[in-house]
Amino acid sequence: MKRLLIKNAKIVTQNRVTEGSLLALDGRIAALDVHIEAEVDSEVDAKGLFLSPGFIDIHNHGRAGFDVMDAKPESLENIAREQIKHGVTGFLATTDTAEKEKLWYAVNTAAKFCDNDKSADKPRKGAQCLGVHVEGNYISMKKRGSHPPELLRPISQEGLSTLLGAGNGNIRVMSFAPELPGSLEAIRRLRRSGVAVAAAHTDATFDEAMDGINAGVTLATHIFNSMRAMTHRDPSVVAACLLDDRVTCEVIADGTHLDPVILQLVYRLKGPDRVALISDSVRFSGLPDGRYDRDDGRAVMVKGGVIRLGDGRLAGSSLSMNGAVRNIMRLADIPLCHAVRMASLVPARIIGMEATKGGLDVGKDADMILFDSDINVSAVFIGGERII
Ligand SMILES: [Zn+2]
């Protein structure tokens, strides 16, 4: 039996921070207490740092020059290694709008990578790939954001079957516009297959969005961004997602995608159990400022961590998960335990993994991180093994 003791930590649980120690046995959390005396194989003195559950990023396209759409295990490996530096212990490899075949390969490669990740016996170097998030393809032309217009296509049952086959049980989230023809049938089918459905890149009215929610939509993909705007006589998909408790809202808390006031508004309306922090980071995140070419031939400018197409449209983010936690605390005056909950338990719940991940609870996987008051991550454990 492998025993790990972390002592002198400020332990971040769902509602409070307490000083104490944590004992993990064979990869699972076994005890939390003020003092724990135990014979262990390894002991870590946290020296007063915060100990929290590892972050789970359910919306991540890439980092540091690598992208899920590369459809290469090496790219996924590199993304996992970049993610873990920012306190991410689990992530969904997130695909983009692409030609059918290219999308199939990207989903299938990511799915195989996840399956191998689960069964790997070699030493782990990066965050765990917990599944695949398929974003785009079936989205509104009006709210496509940076997705290439010529590649958008109608929802088809055949297309869904192909994707679900490529995912081999690993697709955890699908993001598309709920107002498109065939979407309600698709939502019901995906829910039956255990896939969470997100309203994304959508021009849905309030009523159209409610039809989607009643059919099974439980997530709003980067709320407000690439969504029909909410106005006083057109509450739109935004108000539907903000008001309905069945829906969790993803937010990109980089200070650019959403005004800090909007972050506060979302938090006040949804509370800490219905907001999921995401990175939505792309290949160009973490690269020096400059001009880069995307796979679709269009150029982006990276400046001060903000990524834009030539026409000024935002094209993903450079955000990291520890950055998101830090930002939302500062920009929207949110307490640490709530910010951590939005980066761990809430995303774990969205992908149906809250029984084993997303919290420092006895019995859950010992996926944990240590960080300081600026959320600089100094240690990461997955299944009780120290990776960083
Ligand atoms: Zn995205």
Coordinates of N, CA, C and O in Angstrom, one line a residue, residues 318-384:
S318 N -5.5 32.6 -24.2 CA -4.2 32.2 -23.7 C -4.3 31.8 -22.2 O -3.3 31.6 -21.6
L319 N -5.5 31.7 -21.7 CA -5.7 31.6 -20.3 C -5.2 30.2 -19.8 O -5.3 29.2 -20.5
S320 N -4.8 30.2 -18.6 CA -4.5 28.9 -17.9 C -5.5 28.8 -16.8 O -6.2 29.7 -16.4
M321 N -5.7 27.6 -16.2 CA -6.7 27.4 -15.2 C -6.3 28.1 -13.9 O -7.1 28.6 -13.2
N322 N -5.0 28.1 -13.5 CA -4.7 28.8 -12.3 C -4.8 30.3 -12.5 O -5.2 31.0 -11.6
G323 N -4.6 30.7 -13.8 CA -4.8 32.2 -14.1 C -6.3 32.5 -14.0 O -6.7 33.5 -13.5
A324 N -7.2 31.6 -14.4 CA -8.6 31.8 -14.3 C -9.1 31.9 -12.9 O -9.9 32.8 -12.5
V325 N -8.5 31.0 -12.0 CA -8.9 31.1 -10.6 C -8.4 32.4 -10.0 O -9.2 33.1 -9.3
R326 N -7.2 32.8 -10.3 CA -6.6 34.0 -9.8 C -7.5 35.2 -10.3 O -7.9 36.1 -9.5
N327 N -7.8 35.3 -11.6 CA -8.5 36.4 -12.2 C -9.9 36.5 -11.6 O -10.3 37.6 -11.3
I328 N -10.6 35.4 -11.5 CA -12.0 35.6 -11.0 C -12.1 36.0 -9.6 O -13.0 36.7 -9.2
M329 N -11.1 35.6 -8.8 CA -11.0 36.1 -7.4 C -10.8 37.6 -7.4 O -11.5 38.3 -6.6
R330 N -9.9 38.1 -8.2 CA -9.6 39.5 -8.2 C -10.6 40.3 -8.9 O -11.0 41.4 -8.4
L331 N -11.0 39.9 -10.1 CA -11.9 40.7 -10.9 C -13.3 40.7 -10.4 O -14.1 41.7 -10.6
A332 N -13.8 39.6 -9.8 CA -15.2 39.5 -9.4 C -15.3 39.4 -7.9 O -16.4 39.1 -7.4
D333 N -14.2 39.5 -7.2 CA -14.3 39.4 -5.7 C -14.9 38.2 -5.2 O -15.9 38.2 -4.4
I334 N -14.4 37.0 -5.7 CA -15.0 35.7 -5.3 C -14.0 35.0 -4.4 O -12.8 35.0 -4.6
P335 N -14.5 34.4 -3.3 CA -13.6 33.7 -2.4 C -12.9 32.5 -3.0 O -13.5 31.9 -3.9
L336 N -11.8 32.2 -2.4 CA -10.9 31.1 -2.9 C -11.7 29.8 -3.1 O -11.6 29.1 -4.1
C337 N -12.4 29.4 -2.0 CA -13.1 28.1 -2.1 C -14.1 28.0 -3.2 O -14.2 27.0 -3.8
H338 N -14.7 29.2 -3.5 CA -15.7 29.1 -4.6 C -15.0 29.1 -5.9 O -15.4 28.4 -6.8
A339 N -13.9 29.9 -6.1 CA -13.2 29.9 -7.3 C -12.6 28.5 -7.6 O -12.7 28.0 -8.7
V340 N -12.1 27.8 -6.6 CA -11.5 26.5 -6.7 C -12.7 25.5 -7.1 O -12.5 24.6 -8.0
R341 N -13.8 25.7 -6.4 CA -14.9 24.8 -6.8 C -15.3 24.9 -8.2 O -15.6 23.9 -8.9
M342 N -15.3 26.1 -8.7 CA -15.7 26.3 -10.2 C -14.6 25.7 -11.1 O -14.9 25.6 -12.3
A343 N -13.4 25.5 -10.6 CA -12.4 24.9 -11.4 C -12.2 23.4 -11.2 O -11.3 22.8 -11.8
S344 N -12.9 22.8 -10.3 CA -12.7 21.4 -10.0 C -14.0 20.6 -9.9 O -14.4 19.9 -10.8
L345 N -14.8 20.9 -8.8 CA -16.0 20.1 -8.6 C -17.0 20.3 -9.7 O -17.7 19.4 -10.2
V346 N -17.2 21.6 -10.1 CA -18.3 21.9 -11.1 C -17.9 21.2 -12.4 O -18.8 20.5 -13.0
P347 N -16.7 21.4 -12.9 CA -16.4 20.7 -14.2 C -16.5 19.1 -14.0 O -16.9 18.4 -15.0
A348 N -16.1 18.6 -12.9 CA -16.1 17.2 -12.7 C -17.6 16.7 -12.8 O -17.9 15.7 -13.4
R349 N -18.5 17.5 -12.2 CA -19.9 17.1 -12.2 C -20.5 17.2 -13.7 O -21.2 16.3 -14.1
I350 N -20.0 18.2 -14.4 CA -20.5 18.3 -15.8 C -20.2 17.0 -16.6 O -21.0 16.5 -17.4
I351 N -19.0 16.4 -16.3 CA -18.6 15.3 -17.1 C -18.9 14.0 -16.4 O -18.4 12.9 -16.7
G352 N -19.7 14.1 -15.3 CA -20.1 12.8 -14.6 C -19.1 12.2 -13.8 O -19.1 10.9 -13.6
M353 N -18.1 12.9 -13.3 CA -17.0 12.3 -12.6 C -16.9 12.8 -11.2 O -15.8 12.7 -10.5
E354 N -17.9 13.4 -10.6 CA -17.8 14.0 -9.3 C -17.7 13.0 -8.2 O -17.3 13.3 -7.1
A355 N -18.0 11.7 -8.5 CA -17.9 10.7 -7.4 C -16.4 10.4 -7.1 O -16.1 10.0 -6.0
T356 N -15.6 10.6 -8.1 CA -14.1 10.3 -7.9 C -13.2 11.5 -8.0 O -12.1 11.4 -7.6
K357 N -13.7 12.6 -8.6 CA -12.8 13.7 -8.8 C -13.4 15.0 -8.4 O -14.6 15.1 -8.1
G358 N -12.6 16.1 -8.3 CA -13.1 17.4 -8.1 C -13.2 17.9 -6.7 O -13.7 19.0 -6.4
G359 N -12.7 17.1 -5.7 CA -12.8 17.6 -4.3 C -11.8 16.8 -3.4 O -11.4 15.7 -3.8
L360 N -11.5 17.5 -2.3 CA -10.6 16.8 -1.3 C -11.5 16.0 -0.3 O -11.7 16.5 0.8
D361 N -12.2 15.0 -0.8 CA -13.1 14.2 0.0 C -12.5 12.8 0.2 O -12.0 12.3 -0.8
V362 N -12.7 12.3 1.4 CA -12.3 10.9 1.6 C -12.9 10.0 0.6 O -14.1 10.0 0.3
G363 N -12.1 9.2 -0.1 CA -12.5 8.2 -1.1 C -12.3 8.7 -2.5 O -12.3 7.8 -3.4
K364 N -12.2 10.0 -2.7 CA -11.9 10.5 -4.0 C -10.5 10.3 -4.4 O -9.6 10.1 -3.6
D365 N -10.2 10.3 -5.7 CA -8.8 10.2 -6.2 C -8.0 11.4 -5.6 O -8.4 12.5 -5.5
A366 N -6.7 11.0 -5.3 CA -5.8 12.0 -4.7 C -5.2 12.9 -5.8 O -4.0 12.8 -6.0
D367 N -6.0 13.6 -6.5 CA -5.6 14.5 -7.5 C -5.6 15.9 -6.9 O -6.6 16.5 -6.6
M368 N -4.4 16.4 -6.6 CA -4.3 17.6 -5.7 C -3.2 18.5 -6.1 O -2.2 18.0 -6.7
I369 N -3.3 19.7 -5.7 CA -2.2 20.7 -6.1 C -1.9 21.6 -4.9 O -2.7 21.8 -4.0
L370 N -0.7 22.1 -4.8 CA -0.3 23.1 -3.8 C 0.0 24.4 -4.6 O 0.6 24.4 -5.6
F371 N -0.5 25.5 -4.0 CA -0.2 26.8 -4.6 C -0.2 27.9 -3.5 O -0.6 27.6 -2.4
D372 N 0.4 29.0 -3.9 CA 0.5 30.1 -3.0 C -0.7 31.1 -3.1 O -1.6 30.8 -3.9
S373 N -0.7 32.2 -2.4 CA -1.8 33.1 -2.4 C -2.0 33.8 -3.8 O -3.1 34.3 -4.1
D374 N -1.0 33.7 -4.7 CA -1.2 34.2 -6.1 C -1.6 33.1 -7.0 O -1.5 33.2 -8.3
I375 N -1.9 31.9 -6.5 CA -2.3 30.7 -7.3 C -1.1 30.3 -8.2 O -1.3 29.8 -9.3
N376 N 0.1 30.5 -7.7 CA 1.3 29.9 -8.4 C 1.4 28.5 -8.0 O 1.6 28.2 -6.8
V377 N 1.4 27.5 -8.9 CA 1.3 26.1 -8.6 C 2.7 25.6 -8.3 O 3.6 25.8 -9.2
S378 N 3.0 24.9 -7.2 CA 4.3 24.4 -6.9 C 4.4 22.9 -6.8 O 5.5 22.3 -6.9
A379 N 3.2 22.2 -6.7 CA 3.3 20.8 -6.7 C 1.9 20.3 -7.2 O 0.9 20.9 -7.0
V380 N 2.0 19.1 -8.0 CA 0.8 18.5 -8.5 C 0.9 17.0 -8.3 O 1.9 16.4 -8.5
F381 N -0.2 16.5 -7.7 CA -0.3 15.0 -7.5 C -1.5 14.5 -8.3 O -2.5 15.1 -8.3
I382 N -1.2 13.4 -8.9 CA -2.4 12.7 -9.6 C -2.4 11.3 -9.0 O -1.4 10.5 -9.1
G383 N -3.6 10.9 -8.5 CA -3.7 9.5 -7.9 C -2.6 9.3 -6.8 O -2.1 8.2 -6.7
G384 N -2.3 10.4 -6.1 CA -1.3 10.3 -5.0 C 0.1 10.3 -5.4 O 1.0 10.2 -4.6

